[in-house]
GROMACS .gro file of C-alpha atoms in nm:
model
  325
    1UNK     CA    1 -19.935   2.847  -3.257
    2UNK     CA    2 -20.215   2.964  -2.968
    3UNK     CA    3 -20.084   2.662  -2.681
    4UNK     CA    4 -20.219   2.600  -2.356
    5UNK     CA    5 -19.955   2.466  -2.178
    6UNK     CA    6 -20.020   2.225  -1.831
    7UNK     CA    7 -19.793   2.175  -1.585
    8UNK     CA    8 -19.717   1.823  -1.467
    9UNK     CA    9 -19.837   1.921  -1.074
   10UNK     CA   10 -19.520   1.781  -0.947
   11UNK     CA   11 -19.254   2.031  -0.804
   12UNK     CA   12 -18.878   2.078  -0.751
   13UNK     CA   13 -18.754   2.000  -1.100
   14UNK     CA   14 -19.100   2.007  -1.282
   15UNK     CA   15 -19.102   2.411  -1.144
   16UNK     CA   16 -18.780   2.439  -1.347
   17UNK     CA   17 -18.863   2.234  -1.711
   18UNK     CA   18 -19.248   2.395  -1.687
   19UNK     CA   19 -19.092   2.747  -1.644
   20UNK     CA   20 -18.850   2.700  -1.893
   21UNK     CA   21 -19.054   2.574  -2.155
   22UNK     CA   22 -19.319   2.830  -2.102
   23UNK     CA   23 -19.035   3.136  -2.167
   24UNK     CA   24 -18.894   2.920  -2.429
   25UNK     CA   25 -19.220   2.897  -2.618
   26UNK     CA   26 -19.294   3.306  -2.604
   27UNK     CA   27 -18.972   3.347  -2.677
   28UNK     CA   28 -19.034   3.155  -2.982
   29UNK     CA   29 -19.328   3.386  -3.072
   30UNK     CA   30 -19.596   3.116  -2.999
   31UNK     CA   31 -19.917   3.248  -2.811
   32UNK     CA   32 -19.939   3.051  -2.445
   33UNK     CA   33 -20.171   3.024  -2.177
   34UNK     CA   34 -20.155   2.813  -1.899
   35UNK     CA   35 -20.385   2.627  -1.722
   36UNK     CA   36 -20.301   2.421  -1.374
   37UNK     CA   37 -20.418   2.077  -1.269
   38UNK     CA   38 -20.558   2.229  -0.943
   39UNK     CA   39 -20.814   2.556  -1.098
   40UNK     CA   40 -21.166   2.505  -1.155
   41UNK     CA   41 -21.266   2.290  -1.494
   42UNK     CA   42 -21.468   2.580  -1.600
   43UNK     CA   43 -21.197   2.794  -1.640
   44UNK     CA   44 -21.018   2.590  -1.915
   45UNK     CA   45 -21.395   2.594  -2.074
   46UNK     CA   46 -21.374   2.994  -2.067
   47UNK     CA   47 -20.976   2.990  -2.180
   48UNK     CA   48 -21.036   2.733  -2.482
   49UNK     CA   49 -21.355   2.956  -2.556
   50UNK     CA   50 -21.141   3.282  -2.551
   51UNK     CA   51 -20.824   3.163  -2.663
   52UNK     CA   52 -20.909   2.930  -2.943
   53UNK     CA   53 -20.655   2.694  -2.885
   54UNK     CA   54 -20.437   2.532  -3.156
   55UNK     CA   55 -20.260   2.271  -2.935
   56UNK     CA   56 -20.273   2.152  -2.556
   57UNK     CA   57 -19.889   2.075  -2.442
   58UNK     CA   58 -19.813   1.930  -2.116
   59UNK     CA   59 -19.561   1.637  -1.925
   60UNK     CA   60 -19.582   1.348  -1.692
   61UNK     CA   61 -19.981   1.289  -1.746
   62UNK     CA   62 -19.984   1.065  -1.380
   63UNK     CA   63 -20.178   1.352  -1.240
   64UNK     CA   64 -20.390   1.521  -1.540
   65UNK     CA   65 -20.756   1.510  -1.384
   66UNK     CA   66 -20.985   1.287  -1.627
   67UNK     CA   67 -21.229   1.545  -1.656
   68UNK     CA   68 -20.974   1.765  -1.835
   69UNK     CA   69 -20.884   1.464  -2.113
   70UNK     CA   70 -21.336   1.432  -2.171
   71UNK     CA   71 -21.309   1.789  -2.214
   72UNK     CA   72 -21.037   1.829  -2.457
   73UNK     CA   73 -21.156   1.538  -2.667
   74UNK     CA   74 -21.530   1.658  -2.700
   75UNK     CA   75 -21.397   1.984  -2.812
   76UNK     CA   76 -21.142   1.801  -3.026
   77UNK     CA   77 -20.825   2.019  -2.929
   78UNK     CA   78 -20.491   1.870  -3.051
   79UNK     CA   79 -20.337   1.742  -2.745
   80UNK     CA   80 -19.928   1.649  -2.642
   81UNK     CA   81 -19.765   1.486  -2.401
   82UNK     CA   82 -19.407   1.460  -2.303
   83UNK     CA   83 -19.328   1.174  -2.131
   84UNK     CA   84 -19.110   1.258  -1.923
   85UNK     CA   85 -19.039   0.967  -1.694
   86UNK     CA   86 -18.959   0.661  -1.935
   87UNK     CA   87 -18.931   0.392  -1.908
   88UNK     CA   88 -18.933   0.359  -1.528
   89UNK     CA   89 -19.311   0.388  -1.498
   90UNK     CA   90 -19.419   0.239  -1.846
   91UNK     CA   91 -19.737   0.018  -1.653
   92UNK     CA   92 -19.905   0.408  -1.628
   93UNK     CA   93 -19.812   0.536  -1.911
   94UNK     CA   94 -19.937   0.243  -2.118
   95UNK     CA   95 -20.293   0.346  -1.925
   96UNK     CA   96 -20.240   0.719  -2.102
   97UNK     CA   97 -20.106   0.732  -2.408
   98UNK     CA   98 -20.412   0.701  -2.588
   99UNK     CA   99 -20.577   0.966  -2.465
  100UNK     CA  100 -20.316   1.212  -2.636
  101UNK     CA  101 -20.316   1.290  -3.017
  102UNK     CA  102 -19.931   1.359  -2.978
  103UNK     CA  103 -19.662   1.130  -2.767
  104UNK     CA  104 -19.312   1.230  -2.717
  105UNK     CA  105 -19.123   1.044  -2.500
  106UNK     CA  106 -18.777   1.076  -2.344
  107UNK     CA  107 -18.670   0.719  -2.407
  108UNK     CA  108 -18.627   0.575  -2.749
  109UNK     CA  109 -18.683   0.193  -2.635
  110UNK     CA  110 -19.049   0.317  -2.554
  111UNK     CA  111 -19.138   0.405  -2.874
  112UNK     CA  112 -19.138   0.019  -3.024
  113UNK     CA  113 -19.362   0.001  -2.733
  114UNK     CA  114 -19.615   0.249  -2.770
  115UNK     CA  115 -19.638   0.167  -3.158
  116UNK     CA  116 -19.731  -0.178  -3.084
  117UNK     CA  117 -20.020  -0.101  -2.848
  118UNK     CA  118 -20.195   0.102  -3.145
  119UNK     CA  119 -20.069   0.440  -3.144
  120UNK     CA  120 -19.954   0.604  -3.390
  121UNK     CA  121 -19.849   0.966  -3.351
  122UNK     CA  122 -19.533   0.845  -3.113
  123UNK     CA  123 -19.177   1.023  -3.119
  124UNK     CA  124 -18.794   1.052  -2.969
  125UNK     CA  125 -18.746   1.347  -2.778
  126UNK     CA  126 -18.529   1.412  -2.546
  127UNK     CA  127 -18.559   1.696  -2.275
  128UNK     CA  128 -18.355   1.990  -2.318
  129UNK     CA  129 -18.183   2.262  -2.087
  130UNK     CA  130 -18.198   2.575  -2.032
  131UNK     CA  131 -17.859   2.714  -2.102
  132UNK     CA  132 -17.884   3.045  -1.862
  133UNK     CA  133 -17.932   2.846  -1.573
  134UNK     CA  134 -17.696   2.566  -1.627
  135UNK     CA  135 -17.395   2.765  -1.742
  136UNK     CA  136 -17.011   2.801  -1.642
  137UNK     CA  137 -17.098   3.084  -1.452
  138UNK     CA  138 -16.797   3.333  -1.354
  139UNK     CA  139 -16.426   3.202  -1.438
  140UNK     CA  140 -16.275   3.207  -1.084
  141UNK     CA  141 -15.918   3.091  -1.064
  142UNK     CA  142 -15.887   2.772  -0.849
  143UNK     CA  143 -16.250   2.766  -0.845
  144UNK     CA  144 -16.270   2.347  -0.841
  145UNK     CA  145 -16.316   2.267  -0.430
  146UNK     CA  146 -16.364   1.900  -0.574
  147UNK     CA  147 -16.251   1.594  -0.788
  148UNK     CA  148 -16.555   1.426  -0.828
  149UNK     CA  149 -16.945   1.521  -0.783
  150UNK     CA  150 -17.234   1.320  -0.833
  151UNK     CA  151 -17.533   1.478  -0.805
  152UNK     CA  152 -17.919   1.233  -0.730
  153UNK     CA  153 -18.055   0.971  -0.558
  154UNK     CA  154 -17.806   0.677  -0.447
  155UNK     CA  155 -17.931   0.378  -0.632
  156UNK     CA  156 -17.785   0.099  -0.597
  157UNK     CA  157 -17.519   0.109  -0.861
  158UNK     CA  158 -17.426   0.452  -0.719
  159UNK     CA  159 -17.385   0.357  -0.375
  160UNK     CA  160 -17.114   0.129  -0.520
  161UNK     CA  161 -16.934   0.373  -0.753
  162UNK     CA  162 -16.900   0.618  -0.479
  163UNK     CA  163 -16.762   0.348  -0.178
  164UNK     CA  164 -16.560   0.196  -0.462
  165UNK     CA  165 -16.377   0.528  -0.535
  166UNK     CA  166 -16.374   0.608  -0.136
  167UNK     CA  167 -16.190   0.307  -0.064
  168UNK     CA  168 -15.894   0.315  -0.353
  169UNK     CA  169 -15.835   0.662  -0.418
  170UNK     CA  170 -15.756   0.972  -0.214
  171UNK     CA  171 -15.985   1.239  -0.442
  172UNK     CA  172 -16.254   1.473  -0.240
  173UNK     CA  173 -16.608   1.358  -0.357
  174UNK     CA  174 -16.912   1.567  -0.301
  175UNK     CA  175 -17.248   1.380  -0.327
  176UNK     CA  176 -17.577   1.595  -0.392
  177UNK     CA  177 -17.952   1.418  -0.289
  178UNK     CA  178 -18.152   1.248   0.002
  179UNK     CA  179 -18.054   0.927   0.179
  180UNK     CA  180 -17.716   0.942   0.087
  181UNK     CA  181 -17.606   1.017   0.457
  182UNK     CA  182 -17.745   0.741   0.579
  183UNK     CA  183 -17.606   0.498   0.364
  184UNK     CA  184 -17.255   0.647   0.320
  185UNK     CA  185 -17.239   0.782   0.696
  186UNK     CA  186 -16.933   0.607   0.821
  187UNK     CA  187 -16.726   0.793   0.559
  188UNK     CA  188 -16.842   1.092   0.648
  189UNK     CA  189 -16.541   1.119   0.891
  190UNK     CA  190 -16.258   1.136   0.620
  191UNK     CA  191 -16.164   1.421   0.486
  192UNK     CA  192 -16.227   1.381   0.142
  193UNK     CA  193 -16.591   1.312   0.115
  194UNK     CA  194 -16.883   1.592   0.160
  195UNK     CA  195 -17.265   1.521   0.151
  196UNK     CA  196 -17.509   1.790   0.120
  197UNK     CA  197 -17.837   1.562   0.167
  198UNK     CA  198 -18.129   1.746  -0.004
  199UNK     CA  199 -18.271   1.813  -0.301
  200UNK     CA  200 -18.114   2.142  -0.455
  201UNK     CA  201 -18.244   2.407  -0.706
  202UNK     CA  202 -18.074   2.379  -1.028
  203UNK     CA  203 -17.865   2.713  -0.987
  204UNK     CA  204 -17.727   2.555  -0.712
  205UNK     CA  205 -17.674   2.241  -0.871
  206UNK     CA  206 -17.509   2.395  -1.146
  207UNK     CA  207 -17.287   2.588  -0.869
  208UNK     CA  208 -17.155   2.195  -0.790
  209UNK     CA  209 -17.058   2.121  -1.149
  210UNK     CA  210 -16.888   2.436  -1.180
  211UNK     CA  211 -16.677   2.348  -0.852
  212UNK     CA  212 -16.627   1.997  -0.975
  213UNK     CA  213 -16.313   1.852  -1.214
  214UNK     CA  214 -16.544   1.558  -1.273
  215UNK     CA  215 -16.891   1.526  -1.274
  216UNK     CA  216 -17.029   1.129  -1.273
  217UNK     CA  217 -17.342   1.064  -1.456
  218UNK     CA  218 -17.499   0.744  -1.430
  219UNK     CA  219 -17.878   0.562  -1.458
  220UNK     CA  220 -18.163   0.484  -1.273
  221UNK     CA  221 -18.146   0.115  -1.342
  222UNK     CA  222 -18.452   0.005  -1.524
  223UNK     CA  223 -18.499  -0.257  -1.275
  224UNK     CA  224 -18.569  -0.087  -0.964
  225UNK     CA  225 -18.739  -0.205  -0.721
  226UNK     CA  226 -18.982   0.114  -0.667
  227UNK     CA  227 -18.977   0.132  -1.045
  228UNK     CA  228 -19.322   0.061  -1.251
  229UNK     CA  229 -19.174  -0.145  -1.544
  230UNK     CA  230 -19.320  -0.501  -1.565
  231UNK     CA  231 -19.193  -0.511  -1.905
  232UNK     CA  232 -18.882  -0.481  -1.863
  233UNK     CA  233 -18.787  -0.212  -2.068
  234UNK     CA  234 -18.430  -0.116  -2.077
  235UNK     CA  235 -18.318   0.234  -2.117
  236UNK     CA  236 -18.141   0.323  -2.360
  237UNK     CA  237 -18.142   0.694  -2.408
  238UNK     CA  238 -17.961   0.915  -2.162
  239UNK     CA  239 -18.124   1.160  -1.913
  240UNK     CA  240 -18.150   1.542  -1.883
  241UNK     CA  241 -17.873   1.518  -1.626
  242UNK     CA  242 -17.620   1.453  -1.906
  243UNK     CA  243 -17.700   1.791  -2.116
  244UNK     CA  244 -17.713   2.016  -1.774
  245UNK     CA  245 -17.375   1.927  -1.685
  246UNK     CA  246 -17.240   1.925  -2.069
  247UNK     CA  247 -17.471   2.285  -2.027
  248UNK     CA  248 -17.214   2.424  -1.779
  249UNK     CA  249 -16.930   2.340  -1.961
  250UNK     CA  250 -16.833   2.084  -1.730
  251UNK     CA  251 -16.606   1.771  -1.770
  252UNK     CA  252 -16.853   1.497  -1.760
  253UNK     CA  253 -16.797   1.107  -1.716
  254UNK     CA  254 -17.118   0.934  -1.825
  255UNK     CA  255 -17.223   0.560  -1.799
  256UNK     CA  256 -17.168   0.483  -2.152
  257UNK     CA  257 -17.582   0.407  -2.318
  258UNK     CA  258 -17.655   0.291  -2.711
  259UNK     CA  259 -17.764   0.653  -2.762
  260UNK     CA  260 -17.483   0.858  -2.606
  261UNK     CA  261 -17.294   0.905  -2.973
  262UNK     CA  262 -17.657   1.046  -3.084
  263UNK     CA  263 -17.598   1.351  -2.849
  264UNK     CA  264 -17.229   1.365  -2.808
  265UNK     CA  265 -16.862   1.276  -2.975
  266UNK     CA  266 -16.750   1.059  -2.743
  267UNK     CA  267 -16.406   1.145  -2.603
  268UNK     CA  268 -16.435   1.489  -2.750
  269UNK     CA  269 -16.716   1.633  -2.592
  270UNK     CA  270 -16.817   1.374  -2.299
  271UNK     CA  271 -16.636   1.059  -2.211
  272UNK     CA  272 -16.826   0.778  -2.113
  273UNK     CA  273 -16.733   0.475  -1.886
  274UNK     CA  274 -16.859   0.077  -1.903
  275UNK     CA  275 -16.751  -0.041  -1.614
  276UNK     CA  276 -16.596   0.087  -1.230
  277UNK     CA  277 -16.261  -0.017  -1.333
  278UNK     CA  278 -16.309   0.166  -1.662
  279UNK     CA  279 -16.414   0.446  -1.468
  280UNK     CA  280 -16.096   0.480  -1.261
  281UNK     CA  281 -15.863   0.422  -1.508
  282UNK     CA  282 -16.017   0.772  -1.709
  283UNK     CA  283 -16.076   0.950  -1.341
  284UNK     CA  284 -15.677   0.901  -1.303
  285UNK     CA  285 -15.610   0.976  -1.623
  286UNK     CA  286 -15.826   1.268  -1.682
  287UNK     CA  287 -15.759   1.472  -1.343
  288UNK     CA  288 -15.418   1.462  -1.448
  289UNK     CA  289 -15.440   1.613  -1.759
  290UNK     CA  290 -15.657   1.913  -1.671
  291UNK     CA  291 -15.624   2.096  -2.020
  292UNK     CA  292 -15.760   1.821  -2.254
  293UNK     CA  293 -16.044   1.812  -1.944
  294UNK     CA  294 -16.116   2.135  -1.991
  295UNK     CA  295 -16.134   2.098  -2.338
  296UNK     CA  296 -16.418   1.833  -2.307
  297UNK     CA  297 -16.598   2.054  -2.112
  298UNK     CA  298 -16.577   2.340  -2.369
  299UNK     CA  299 -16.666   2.112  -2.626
  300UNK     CA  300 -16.952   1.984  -2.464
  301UNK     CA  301 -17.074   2.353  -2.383
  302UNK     CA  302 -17.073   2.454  -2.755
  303UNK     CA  303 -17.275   2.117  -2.870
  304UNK     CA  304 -17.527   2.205  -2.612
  305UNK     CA  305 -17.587   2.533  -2.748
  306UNK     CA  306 -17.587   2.411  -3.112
  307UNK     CA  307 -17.824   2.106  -3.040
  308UNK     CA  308 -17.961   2.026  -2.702
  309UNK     CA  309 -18.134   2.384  -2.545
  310UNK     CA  310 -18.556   2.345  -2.452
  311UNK     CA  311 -18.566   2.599  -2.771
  312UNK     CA  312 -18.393   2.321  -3.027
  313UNK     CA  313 -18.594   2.058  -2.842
  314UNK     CA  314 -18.966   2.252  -2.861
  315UNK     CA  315 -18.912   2.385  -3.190
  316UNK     CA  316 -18.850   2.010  -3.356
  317UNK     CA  317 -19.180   1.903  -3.184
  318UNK     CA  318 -19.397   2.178  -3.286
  319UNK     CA  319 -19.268   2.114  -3.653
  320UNK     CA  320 -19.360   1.746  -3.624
  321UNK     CA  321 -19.706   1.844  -3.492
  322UNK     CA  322 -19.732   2.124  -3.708
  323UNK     CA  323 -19.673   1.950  -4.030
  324UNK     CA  324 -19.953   1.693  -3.921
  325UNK     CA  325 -20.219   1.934  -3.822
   0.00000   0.00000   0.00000
């Protein structure tokens, strides 16, 4: 296919999913262009006129400029959109779906939703990872500086995982985003808990799961107070997170969600948790018995490969538009 692809016009890790998708889609011998949210309307007129577009791709949609959507629909390009941020912000994207021929979305509880306000073109996807990036990296003996890491922003439920497992167990914790110093400061004094409070590139990120025996991986709750979700939806799919730490080869303990076992064989390749107690009980368990750990983590690796890379992920939508057009 000839695509012009868009980039969201967010940063940090929008630079790293619109970069990978781009080299995933040459490398999958599709023609691309791109065209930002910021340049001139005039030159998409002159690329479209050139180019002869068979598809428009991009993700997000909260910042496409609205004369860009006129455009594309008087010329009657194909357009996609990957929504990428479901279901925490469903009151926008209810606002844009229909001005997109093609709607994947990350969350499969949105589809019902999207359906029933009239569209009709709407599909499961969830976001991939690019395996280079998010790999084991170099097998360094005693490599693992820490028990546990948990890498985002400390919602709620987080905040209480992480005291919980500061005040009844003795492991080193290392917790990766902003805020998290100022709501965890006065354990900052032990010696078993490290916060690096920032938002870090994904090499580095994928440095952390590498130097981690267990990586936690739980949800933005769908009820969030900053969230934009007046419906109510609750999430049931799992998050990118979950296939860039099964990417490295990590061990990874995952709040259990209805389509985990879509992804993953639970207990062979990820093991998931339902509740904090739960959670210790396999944290104990599982740092104690650091072969069948590793195992998980190999296990997980190899499914990635097989099933869950931006390649496996773009090629399945392009067939699904494809066999429409």
């Amino acid at each position: 296919m000839r695509i012009i692809y868009i980039p969201s016009g967010y940063k940090r890790v929008y630079d790293y999913f619109d970069d990978s998708i781009i080299k995933e889609l040459i490398k999958l011998k599709h023609q691309i262009k791109t065209f930002t949210i910021k340049e001139n309307i005039n030159k998409l007129k002159a690329t479209v006129s050139s180019f002869k577009p068979d598809l428009i791709l991009t993700m997000a949609g909260f910042k496409m400029p609205p004369p860009v959507l006129i455009l594309v629909k008087q010329l009657k390009i194909p357009i996609a959109i990957w929504l990428t941020e479901d279901p925490y912000y469903t009151d926008k994207t209810l606002k844009i779906i229909h001005h997109y021929d093609y709607i994947f979305t990350i969350e499969s509880a949105c589809v019902d939703i999207y359906k029933k306000e009239g569209h009709k073109n709407v599909h499961h996807l969830a976001l991939g990872v690019n395996p280079s990036i998010f790999s084991p990296g170099s097998i360094i003996k005693n490599n693992e500086k820490y028990d546990i890491c948990l890498v985002g922003f400390p919602y709620p439920d987080r905040i209480k995982i992480v005291q919980f497992l500061l005040d009844h167990t003795p492991y080193s914790i290392l917790t990766v985003g902003s805020t998290w110093n100022s709501l965890l400061a006065k354990y900052k004094s032990t010696n078993n808990y490290q916060i690096i409070e920032t938002w870090v590139e994904p090499q580095r990120v994928a440095s952390f799961y590498n130097q981690s025996k267990i990586v936690l991986n739980t949800y933005r709750p769908y009820d969030f107070k900053y969230n934009r979700n007046t419906k109510g939806v609750i999430n049931q799919s799992i998050n990118n997170r979950t296939f860039e730490i099964a990417s490295c080869g990590a061990f990874q303990l995952t709040e259990l969600k209805p389509d985990l076992v879509k992804y993953f064989i639970d207990n062979k390749e990820i093991v998931s948790f339902t509740s904090i107690n739960d959670l210790l009980q396999k944290i104990n368990y599982y740092l104690k018995h650091e072969k069948e750990r590793k195992g998980i983590g190999v296990n997980a690796r190899k499914r990635v490969l097989k099933n869950h890379t931006f390649a496996y992920r773009l090629n399945k939508m392009l067939n699904i538009i494809g066999n429409s057009l």
